[in-house]
Short mmCIF file of C-alpha atoms in Angstrom, two decimals:
data_model
loop_
_atom_site.label_atom_id
_atom_site.label_comp_id
_atom_site.label_asym_id
_atom_site.label_seq_id
_atom_site.Cartn_x
_atom_site.Cartn_y
_atom_site.Cartn_z
CA MET A 1 99.66 91.39 85.89
CA GLY A 2 96.76 93.30 87.44
CA ILE A 3 93.48 94.15 85.78
CA THR A 4 93.58 97.57 84.14
CA PRO A 5 90.63 99.97 84.52
CA SER A 6 89.66 99.42 80.90
CA ASN A 7 89.74 95.63 81.29
CA ARG A 8 87.77 95.88 84.52
CA ARG A 9 85.06 97.85 82.73
CA ARG A 10 85.00 95.26 79.94
CA LEU A 11 84.77 92.31 82.37
CA VAL A 12 82.08 93.93 84.49
CA GLY A 13 80.07 94.89 81.44
CA THR A 14 80.27 91.34 80.08
CA PHE A 15 79.27 89.86 83.41
CA MET A 16 76.32 92.15 84.01
CA GLN A 17 75.03 91.58 80.50
CA SER A 18 75.04 87.85 81.22
CA VAL A 19 72.55 88.38 84.03
CA GLY A 20 70.48 91.00 82.25
CA MET A 21 71.75 94.04 84.13
CA ALA A 22 74.10 95.85 81.77
CA GLY A 23 72.41 99.18 82.54
CA VAL A 24 73.18 98.82 86.23
CA ALA A 25 76.81 97.98 85.44
CA VAL A 26 77.18 101.19 83.42
CA ALA A 27 75.76 103.22 86.30
CA LEU A 28 78.02 101.53 88.82
CA LEU A 29 81.13 102.04 86.75
CA ALA A 30 80.36 105.69 86.09
CA GLN A 31 80.27 106.40 89.79
CA GLY A 32 82.74 103.70 90.83
CA ALA A 33 85.52 105.27 88.77
CA GLU A 34 85.94 107.80 91.54
CA ALA A 35 88.09 106.74 94.48
CA ALA A 36 86.37 105.80 97.73
CA ASP A 37 86.38 108.53 100.36
CA ARG A 38 88.40 107.03 103.21
CA HIS A 39 89.81 110.20 104.70
CA SER A 40 89.21 111.56 108.20
CA ALA A 41 91.37 113.51 110.63
CA PHE A 42 91.34 114.69 114.22
CA VAL A 43 93.58 116.75 116.51
CA ILE A 44 92.99 117.03 120.26
CA ASP A 45 94.74 118.93 123.02
CA ALA A 46 95.92 116.12 125.32
CA ASN A 47 96.20 118.55 128.24
CA ASN A 48 92.55 119.58 128.46
CA GLY A 49 90.64 117.54 125.85
CA LYS A 50 89.79 120.48 123.61
CA VAL A 51 89.18 119.44 120.01
CA LEU A 52 91.37 121.60 117.78
CA TYR A 53 90.50 120.05 114.43
CA SER A 54 87.92 117.53 113.23
CA ASP A 55 87.19 116.23 109.74
CA ASP A 56 84.70 113.32 109.63
CA ALA A 57 86.22 112.23 112.95
CA ASP A 58 83.17 110.16 113.96
CA ASP A 59 82.73 108.35 110.64
CA LEU A 60 83.58 104.66 110.77
CA ARG A 61 86.83 103.63 109.14
CA TYR A 62 88.99 100.51 108.96
CA PRO A 63 91.79 100.92 111.54
CA ALA A 64 94.31 98.56 109.87
CA SER A 65 97.42 98.22 112.08
CA LEU A 66 96.26 100.96 114.42
CA THR A 67 94.49 97.94 115.92
CA LYS A 68 97.82 96.95 117.46
CA MET A 69 97.57 99.94 119.81
CA MET A 70 94.79 98.10 121.63
CA THR A 71 96.70 94.81 121.46
CA LEU A 72 99.56 96.57 123.24
CA TYR A 73 97.17 98.21 125.73
CA MET A 74 95.96 94.75 126.74
CA LEU A 75 99.54 93.50 127.07
CA PHE A 76 100.60 96.53 129.15
CA GLU A 77 97.61 96.01 131.41
CA ALA A 78 98.52 92.35 131.97
CA MET A 79 102.02 93.46 132.94
CA GLU A 80 100.68 96.13 135.31
CA GLN A 81 98.49 93.54 136.99
CA GLY A 82 101.46 91.23 137.50
CA ARG A 83 100.14 88.51 135.20
CA MET A 84 103.28 88.66 133.06
CA SER A 85 106.57 90.53 132.71
CA LEU A 86 108.83 91.70 129.89
CA SER A 87 110.63 88.37 129.99
CA THR A 88 107.51 86.18 129.92
CA PRO A 89 107.80 83.68 127.04
CA MET A 90 104.73 83.31 124.83
CA ASN A 91 104.21 80.25 122.62
CA VAL A 92 104.10 80.66 118.83
CA SER A 93 101.31 78.62 117.21
CA ALA A 94 101.18 77.48 113.58
CA TYR A 95 98.34 79.92 113.03
CA ALA A 96 100.30 82.89 114.43
CA SER A 97 103.38 81.90 112.45
CA ALA A 98 101.40 81.79 109.20
CA ARG A 99 100.07 85.35 109.41
CA PRO A 100 100.86 87.37 106.27
CA PRO A 101 103.70 89.92 106.31
CA THR A 102 104.79 92.19 107.70
CA LYS A 103 106.00 89.82 110.40
CA LEU A 104 108.94 88.68 112.50
CA ARG A 105 109.00 85.30 110.69
CA LEU A 106 108.41 83.36 113.89
CA LYS A 107 108.62 79.57 113.78
CA PRO A 108 105.80 77.37 115.10
CA GLY A 109 106.73 75.87 118.44
CA SER A 110 109.14 78.67 119.32
CA THR A 111 108.56 81.36 121.94
CA LEU A 112 108.52 85.14 121.92
CA THR A 113 109.09 87.30 124.98
CA ALA A 114 106.70 90.09 125.84
CA GLN A 115 109.42 92.69 125.24
CA GLU A 116 110.24 91.25 121.81
CA ALA A 117 106.54 91.35 120.95
CA ILE A 118 106.22 94.98 122.04
CA LEU A 119 109.19 96.04 119.94
CA GLY A 120 107.98 93.97 116.99
CA LEU A 121 104.61 95.72 117.04
CA VAL A 122 105.80 99.32 117.50
CA THR A 123 108.51 99.11 114.81
CA LEU A 124 107.70 96.46 112.19
CA SER A 125 103.98 96.23 112.98
CA ALA A 126 104.45 92.45 113.06
CA ASN A 127 101.22 90.55 112.41
CA ASP A 128 102.51 87.24 113.75
CA ALA A 129 103.64 88.82 117.04
CA ALA A 130 100.21 90.41 117.52
CA VAL A 131 98.52 87.01 117.28
CA VAL A 132 101.04 85.50 119.71
CA ILE A 133 99.96 88.15 122.26
CA ALA A 134 96.29 87.48 121.49
CA GLU A 135 96.54 83.73 121.97
CA HIS A 136 98.59 84.11 125.15
CA LEU A 137 96.15 86.52 126.80
CA GLY A 138 92.84 85.38 125.32
CA GLY A 139 93.28 81.71 124.42
CA SER A 140 92.33 82.47 120.81
CA GLU A 141 92.50 85.51 118.57
CA ALA A 142 88.71 85.64 118.25
CA ARG A 143 88.19 85.77 121.98
CA PHE A 144 90.97 88.28 122.44
CA ALA A 145 89.21 90.53 119.91
CA GLN A 146 86.10 90.38 122.11
CA MET A 147 88.23 91.41 125.07
CA MET A 148 89.69 94.28 123.03
CA THR A 149 86.22 95.50 122.12
CA ALA A 150 85.09 95.36 125.74
CA LYS A 151 88.14 97.38 126.74
CA ALA A 152 87.39 99.92 124.03
CA ARG A 153 83.91 100.44 125.49
CA GLN A 154 85.39 100.92 128.94
CA LEU A 155 87.71 103.62 127.62
CA GLY A 156 84.83 105.44 125.95
CA MET A 157 85.56 104.23 122.40
CA SER A 158 81.88 103.72 121.66
CA ARG A 159 82.17 103.25 117.88
CA THR A 160 85.04 100.75 117.79
CA THR A 161 84.76 97.00 117.20
CA PHE A 162 87.72 94.65 116.89
CA ARG A 163 87.73 91.31 115.08
CA ASN A 164 91.44 90.47 115.20
CA ALA A 165 94.62 91.53 116.98
CA ASN A 166 96.61 92.93 114.08
CA GLY A 167 94.30 94.87 111.78
CA LEU A 168 94.38 92.51 108.81
CA PRO A 169 91.33 93.05 106.56
CA ASN A 170 87.97 92.26 108.13
CA GLU A 171 84.84 94.22 107.23
CA GLY A 172 83.51 93.86 110.79
CA GLN A 173 86.50 95.69 112.29
CA HIS A 174 86.12 99.45 112.45
CA SER A 175 86.86 102.55 114.47
CA THR A 176 86.91 106.34 114.17
CA ALA A 177 89.55 109.04 114.28
CA ARG A 178 88.15 110.29 117.60
CA ASP A 179 88.21 106.80 119.14
CA MET A 180 91.79 106.22 118.05
CA ALA A 181 92.82 109.54 119.58
CA THR A 182 91.20 108.40 122.82
CA LEU A 183 93.23 105.18 122.70
CA GLY A 184 96.42 107.12 122.03
CA MET A 185 95.84 109.31 125.08
CA ALA A 186 94.93 106.28 127.21
CA LEU A 187 98.21 104.55 126.39
CA ARG A 188 100.22 107.55 127.62
CA GLU A 189 98.07 108.26 130.68
CA HIS A 190 97.64 104.68 131.90
CA PHE A 191 101.06 103.24 131.05
CA PRO A 192 103.69 106.01 131.15
CA LYS A 193 106.55 103.53 131.70
CA GLN A 194 105.65 101.31 128.76
CA TYR A 195 104.69 104.23 126.54
CA ARG A 196 108.36 104.99 125.86
CA TYR A 197 108.46 101.97 123.53
CA PHE A 198 106.46 103.88 120.92
CA ALA A 199 109.46 106.15 120.28
CA THR A 200 111.69 103.19 119.32
CA LYS A 201 113.38 103.82 115.97
CA SER A 202 114.93 100.36 115.55
CA PHE A 203 115.81 97.19 117.44
CA ASP A 204 117.83 94.03 116.92
CA PHE A 205 115.85 90.83 116.72
CA ARG A 206 117.78 87.58 116.56
CA GLY A 207 120.41 88.86 114.16
CA ARG A 208 118.16 91.26 112.23
CA THR A 209 117.98 95.02 112.60
CA ILE A 210 114.37 96.14 112.32
CA ASN A 211 113.61 99.79 111.63
CA SER A 212 110.41 101.60 112.59
CA HIS A 213 107.68 102.40 110.08
CA ASN A 214 106.91 105.64 111.91
CA ARG A 215 108.85 108.29 109.98
CA LEU A 216 107.64 111.25 112.04
CA VAL A 217 109.63 110.13 115.09
CA GLY A 218 112.81 112.16 114.74
CA ARG A 219 111.46 114.22 111.86
CA VAL A 220 109.04 116.43 113.80
CA LYS A 221 110.24 117.89 117.08
CA GLY A 222 108.36 116.49 120.06
CA VAL A 223 106.79 113.50 118.26
CA ASP A 224 107.20 110.40 120.44
CA GLY A 225 104.95 107.79 118.74
CA ILE A 226 102.42 106.23 118.21
CA LYS A 227 101.40 103.93 115.31
CA THR A 228 101.07 103.60 111.55
CA GLY A 229 98.61 101.40 109.65
CA TYR A 230 97.67 100.36 106.14
CA ILE A 231 95.36 97.99 104.31
CA ASN A 232 93.89 98.49 100.88
CA ALA A 233 90.42 99.28 102.24
CA SER A 234 91.65 101.97 104.64
CA GLY A 235 94.52 103.72 102.90
CA PHE A 236 97.42 104.94 105.00
CA ASN A 237 96.55 105.66 108.65
CA LEU A 238 98.52 107.28 111.46
CA VAL A 239 98.08 108.17 115.12
CA THR A 240 100.73 110.61 116.38
CA SER A 241 101.54 111.97 119.82
CA LEU A 242 103.50 115.20 120.27
CA TYR A 243 104.90 116.34 123.63
CA ASP A 244 106.71 119.65 123.32
CA GLY A 245 107.48 121.27 126.65
CA ASP A 246 104.15 121.85 128.38
CA ARG A 247 102.00 121.24 125.31
CA LYS A 248 100.61 117.86 124.29
CA LEU A 249 98.74 116.93 121.13
CA VAL A 250 97.36 113.71 119.70
CA GLY A 251 96.58 113.67 115.99
CA VAL A 252 94.92 111.08 113.77
CA VAL A 253 94.86 110.80 109.99
CA PHE A 254 92.92 108.08 108.17
CA GLY A 255 92.94 107.33 104.44
CA GLY A 256 96.14 108.84 103.09
CA ASN A 257 96.82 107.97 99.46
CA THR A 258 100.48 107.29 100.25
CA ALA A 259 102.56 107.02 103.41
CA ALA A 260 104.37 110.23 102.51
CA ALA A 261 101.12 112.15 101.91
CA ARG A 262 99.75 110.92 105.24
CA ASP A 263 102.92 111.92 107.09
CA ASN A 264 102.98 115.34 105.46
CA GLU A 265 99.36 115.99 106.37
CA MET A 266 100.03 115.03 109.98
CA ALA A 267 103.12 117.25 110.15
CA LYS A 268 101.10 120.22 108.86
CA LEU A 269 98.28 119.60 111.34
CA LEU A 270 100.68 119.43 114.27
CA ALA A 271 102.50 122.59 113.21
CA LYS A 272 99.23 124.47 112.74
CA TYR A 273 97.55 123.53 116.01
CA LEU A 274 100.47 123.30 118.43
CA PRO A 275 100.42 127.08 119.05
CA GLN A 276 96.75 126.77 120.06
CA ALA A 277 97.43 124.02 122.60
CA SER A 278 97.16 124.69 126.31
CA THR A 279 100.21 124.63 128.58
CA ARG A 280 98.15 123.52 131.58
CA SER A 281 97.01 119.99 132.27
CA THR A 282 93.57 119.41 133.74
CA GLY A 283 94.46 115.84 134.72
CA PRO A 284 93.73 112.47 133.06
CA LEU A 285 91.27 112.67 130.16
CA VAL A 286 90.52 108.96 129.69
CA ALA A 287 88.63 107.00 132.34
CA GLU A 288 91.11 104.65 133.97
CA ARG A 289 90.26 101.27 135.39
CA GLU A 290 90.74 100.67 139.07
CA ARG A 291 94.33 99.57 139.63
CA GLY A 292 94.65 95.82 139.95
CA SER A 293 91.09 95.10 138.84
CA ARG A 294 90.28 92.84 135.92
CA VAL A 295 88.05 94.02 133.12
CA LEU A 296 87.16 90.47 132.16
CA PRO A 297 87.29 87.13 133.98
CA ASP A 298 90.19 84.87 133.17
CA PRO A 299 89.60 83.36 129.69
CA GLN A 300 90.51 79.89 130.90
CA THR A 301 88.02 79.78 133.77
CA ALA A 302 84.94 81.79 132.83
CA SER A 303 82.62 82.51 129.95
CA TYR A 304 82.38 85.87 128.28
CA VAL A 305 79.46 87.63 126.61
CA PRO A 306 80.56 89.72 123.61
CA PRO A 307 79.61 93.42 123.71
CA LYS A 308 76.72 94.72 121.67
CA GLU A 309 77.75 95.45 118.11
CA VAL A 310 78.04 98.96 116.71
CA PRO A 311 76.85 99.76 113.18
CA ALA A 312 78.91 98.69 110.18
CA PRO A 313 81.10 101.35 108.52
CA ARG A 314 79.24 104.18 106.82
CA PHE A 315 80.40 104.67 103.26
CA SER A 316 79.40 107.31 100.75
CA ASN A 317 77.39 106.23 97.68
CA ARG A 318 80.52 106.64 95.57
CA ALA A 319 82.41 104.31 97.89
CA ILE A 320 79.68 101.67 97.70
CA ASN A 321 79.73 101.68 93.91
CA ALA A 322 83.52 101.62 93.78
CA ARG A 323 83.59 98.57 96.03
CA ILE A 324 80.99 96.76 93.90
CA ALA A 325 82.93 97.43 90.73
CA ALA A 326 86.27 96.48 92.26
CA ALA A 327 84.85 93.27 93.67
CA TYR A 328 84.14 91.88 90.20
CA ASP A 329 87.85 91.11 89.97
CA THR A 330 87.16 88.28 92.41
CA SER A 331 83.76 86.70 93.06
CA ALA A 332 81.02 88.81 91.55
CA GLY A 333 77.98 87.18 93.08
CA ASP A 334 79.40 87.10 96.59
CA ALA A 335 80.82 90.60 96.34
CA VAL A 336 77.49 92.20 95.47
CA ALA A 337 75.78 90.40 98.35
CA ARG A 338 78.46 91.59 100.79
CA VAL A 339 78.61 95.27 99.89
CA ALA A 340 77.70 97.44 102.90
CA LYS A 341 74.35 99.20 102.73
CA PRO A 342 74.65 103.02 102.67
CA GLN A 343 72.64 105.10 105.11
CA GLY A 344 69.42 106.60 103.81
CA ARG A 345 68.81 105.08 100.39
CA GLN A 346 70.35 102.31 98.35
CA VAL A 347 72.41 103.07 95.28
CA VAL A 348 70.79 100.26 93.31
CA GLY A 349 68.21 97.61 94.04
CA ARG A 350 70.39 95.08 95.85
CA ASP A 351 67.62 92.48 96.08
CA ALA A 352 67.24 92.64 92.32
CA ILE A 353 70.98 92.17 91.85
CA ARG A 354 71.07 89.23 94.26
CA GLU A 355 68.09 87.54 92.54
CA ALA A 356 69.67 88.01 89.13
CA LEU A 357 72.96 86.56 90.31
CA ALA A 358 71.27 83.62 92.00
CA SER A 359 69.47 82.69 88.79
CA ALA A 360 72.53 83.09 86.57
CA PRO A 361 74.29 79.96 85.24
CA ARG A 362 77.30 78.94 87.33
CA GLN A 363 79.73 79.53 84.45
CA ASP A 364 78.62 83.18 84.27
CA LEU A 365 79.85 83.71 87.83
CA LEU A 366 83.27 82.19 87.33
CA ARG A 367 86.32 84.42 87.14
CA PRO A 368 88.03 84.44 83.71
CA ALA A 369 91.19 82.34 83.63
CA SER A 370 93.33 85.42 82.98
CA ALA A 371 92.05 87.32 86.03
CA PRO A 372 94.16 87.53 89.21
CA ALA A 373 93.66 85.19 92.12
CA PRO A 374 90.86 86.07 94.54
CA SER A 375 91.80 88.60 97.21
CA ALA A 376 89.79 89.00 100.41
CA ALA A 377 91.11 92.57 100.65
CA ALA A 378 89.09 93.49 97.55
CA TYR A 379 86.06 93.85 99.75
CA GLY A 380 87.84 94.48 103.02
CA GLU A 381 87.63 91.25 104.92
CA SER A 382 89.59 88.11 105.61
CA ARG A 383 87.26 85.69 107.34
CA PRO A 384 86.50 82.55 105.29
CA VAL A 385 83.09 81.51 104.05
CA PRO A 386 81.83 78.41 105.92
CA PRO A 387 83.39 75.42 104.13
CA ALA A 388 81.56 72.83 102.13
CA GLU A 389 81.91 69.16 102.93
CA VAL A 390 83.12 66.78 100.22
CA PRO A 391 83.83 63.06 100.30
CA GLY A 392 87.24 61.75 101.25
CA GLY A 393 87.94 63.63 104.47
CA ALA A 394 88.68 66.97 102.82
CA ASP A 395 86.85 70.27 103.20
CA PHE A 396 86.84 72.97 100.52
CA ASP A 397 86.09 76.67 100.61
CA PRO A 398 83.86 77.35 97.58
CA GLN A 399 84.56 81.10 97.56
CA THR A 400 88.29 80.68 97.00
CA THR A 401 88.41 77.39 95.14
CA GLY A 402 85.36 77.24 92.90
CA ALA A 403 82.67 74.57 92.75
CA VAL A 404 82.82 71.82 95.37
CA ALA A 405 82.58 69.02 92.83
CA ALA A 406 85.47 70.45 90.84
CA ALA A 407 87.51 70.84 94.01
CA ALA A 408 86.94 67.24 95.03
CA THR A 409 87.99 66.07 91.57
CA ALA A 410 91.14 68.20 91.69
CA GLN A 411 92.17 66.75 95.04
CA GLN A 412 91.59 63.18 93.90
CA THR A 413 93.35 63.48 90.53
CA SER A 414 96.24 65.80 91.38
CA PRO A 415 99.58 63.88 91.18
CA TRP A 416 101.23 66.39 93.54
CA VAL A 417 99.92 68.64 96.29
CA VAL A 418 101.49 71.45 98.29
CA GLN A 419 101.02 71.75 102.06
CA ILE A 420 101.46 75.17 103.70
CA ALA A 421 100.40 74.47 107.30
CA ALA A 422 98.67 72.18 109.80
CA THR A 423 96.45 73.59 112.54
CA PRO A 424 93.82 72.28 114.99
CA ASP A 425 91.33 74.89 113.69
CA ARG A 426 89.79 74.23 110.27
CA ASP A 427 88.65 77.84 109.80
CA GLN A 428 92.21 78.97 110.41
CA ALA A 429 93.46 76.51 107.81
CA LEU A 430 90.93 77.84 105.29
CA GLN A 431 91.94 81.40 106.04
CA MET A 432 95.60 80.50 105.47
CA LEU A 433 94.67 79.00 102.09
CA ALA A 434 92.73 82.11 101.06
CA GLU A 435 95.63 84.38 102.01
CA ALA A 436 98.21 82.18 100.29
CA LYS A 437 96.05 82.00 97.16
CA ALA A 438 95.86 85.79 97.02
CA LYS A 439 99.62 86.18 97.46
CA GLY A 440 100.75 83.24 95.31
CA GLY A 441 99.95 84.87 91.98
CA SER A 442 100.22 82.83 88.81
CA VAL A 443 101.74 79.74 90.43
CA LEU A 444 98.47 79.18 92.33
CA SER A 445 96.09 80.45 89.66
CA SER A 446 95.01 76.91 88.76
CA ALA A 447 95.52 75.41 92.21
CA THR A 448 92.67 74.28 94.42
CA GLY A 449 92.84 74.79 98.18
CA PHE A 450 91.51 72.19 100.58
CA THR A 451 91.93 70.98 104.15
CA GLN A 452 92.53 67.37 105.14
CA SER A 453 91.70 66.23 108.65
CA VAL A 454 94.11 63.94 110.50
CA GLY A 455 93.34 62.39 113.90
CA GLY A 456 95.88 61.67 116.60
CA LYS A 457 96.48 61.54 120.33
CA GLY A 458 96.62 65.31 120.48
CA GLY A 459 93.30 65.72 118.67
CA THR A 460 92.31 66.50 115.10
CA MET A 461 94.66 68.53 112.91
CA TYR A 462 93.73 70.12 109.57
CA ARG A 463 96.32 70.17 106.82
CA ALA A 464 96.11 73.25 104.59
CA ARG A 465 96.93 72.06 101.07
CA PHE A 466 96.72 73.01 97.40
CA ALA A 467 95.95 70.47 94.66
CA GLY A 468 96.43 70.85 90.93
CA PHE A 469 100.13 70.18 90.29
CA ALA A 470 100.96 67.69 87.55
CA THR A 471 104.66 67.35 88.33
CA LYS A 472 107.03 67.54 91.26
CA ASP A 473 108.78 70.52 89.67
CA ALA A 474 105.50 72.44 89.40
CA ALA A 475 104.70 71.84 93.05
CA ALA A 476 108.25 72.71 94.13
CA GLY A 477 108.11 75.88 92.05
CA ALA A 478 104.93 76.96 93.81
CA CYS A 479 106.62 76.31 97.15
CA ASP A 480 109.58 78.45 96.17
CA VAL A 481 107.27 81.38 95.46
CA LEU A 482 105.33 80.89 98.70
CA LYS A 483 108.53 80.69 100.75
CA LYS A 484 109.56 84.10 99.39
CA ARG A 485 106.28 85.38 100.79
CA SER A 486 107.08 83.89 104.21
CA TYR A 487 104.95 80.75 103.89
CA LYS A 488 106.39 77.42 104.99
CA CYS A 489 105.47 74.68 102.57
CA PHE A 490 106.54 71.40 100.98
CA ALA A 491 105.49 69.29 98.00
CA ILE A 492 103.95 65.85 98.48
CA ALA A 493 103.18 63.05 96.02
CA ASN A 494 99.42 62.51 96.20
#
């Protein structure tokens, strides 16, 4: 069960009293009770570039799965340059396979064709398929995100930064409604042949029929794409293209409270501004790269300098306070230190909060046993904290597993452990553990995540495992729950 608002207030009050800051907690909760302002919207005439509607269109927002529009742009470009085709097979890594749903449920060691990946992204918004594309084109997801950001700058998306290929929570990944409209227009202008995929309503994938998440295709006359998106930090997002006779519009809505509310808002915006759209095209609106040229050197043969960062997302004071209060459901000390700084003035003295937390006894920072498992989405990010080293060849993530000493003890004394993956990248293994912990619910509430390094001819691999199971049945039960959430796992006697 989740934490109710009344319980959250009680837990936060208790915690803040323990560090001598009950007054600050009351102030935070009073303002944090209001929902964060995540909304923005934008409508542009795709014939002449005239802005027809703008509501906070240049404020930074989390793009969620709208990110996959750029992932597809990069794939389309590779196809245009002859570096791959629709039938090109792409290898599926353990890391890509382990991405959280929604996903195609790809198996490590299998392959995915470019066309299957395209259809998986435009319909199901498959997170695993997005990472397969990233690793194929960039070598790693992190490097591919750098390439995506560089491409965004080239297209004129000056306030967009990408950190991953699929839009899963990461507080360093942000964009704006205006930038996403630019990307939507670029996809149509630069890749008219591939653009038709965005109108796909369903496709068959290896015995499964997968339906599109985009409900406006077929509902609103002239709508032919583009992409939906959702994470907890962003709300429900949508970029929509409408081509009705000689008129063309691109609309963007960020921060809908529900998918239906977002869709209804978009439908109203399109209906209102279509009559104002021009019937004459002035030519391409988005700067196009020279045909056949490469934006970046090949990732396998040259180094790459990441682009200069843009500012972190700008949140209102109410949003800052809401995020602080919400974060106490997970790791209070870390959450306060991570909260983004608002422009102008600070809501509270953050240095004072950090000092108070640093001096508090460790037990005052621990989450009550009845609270839900930590969730990275609570403060809008998924990257793991650098791991701590412990004896015995295992590495633990203190943010998701508690104190290092306790983690080492759990690993050494646990009769049974559960393994969910093995990967050559330790940070990836830790990220998998954090995501599985958040999704595992009560069966992992007392489990401790750790990685175990194993050497071999192919190099070092890191096993992603959970300790803390007294019996085989307990470990098997945890596996059953994780398998229902698309994680591959097995129980092992320790």
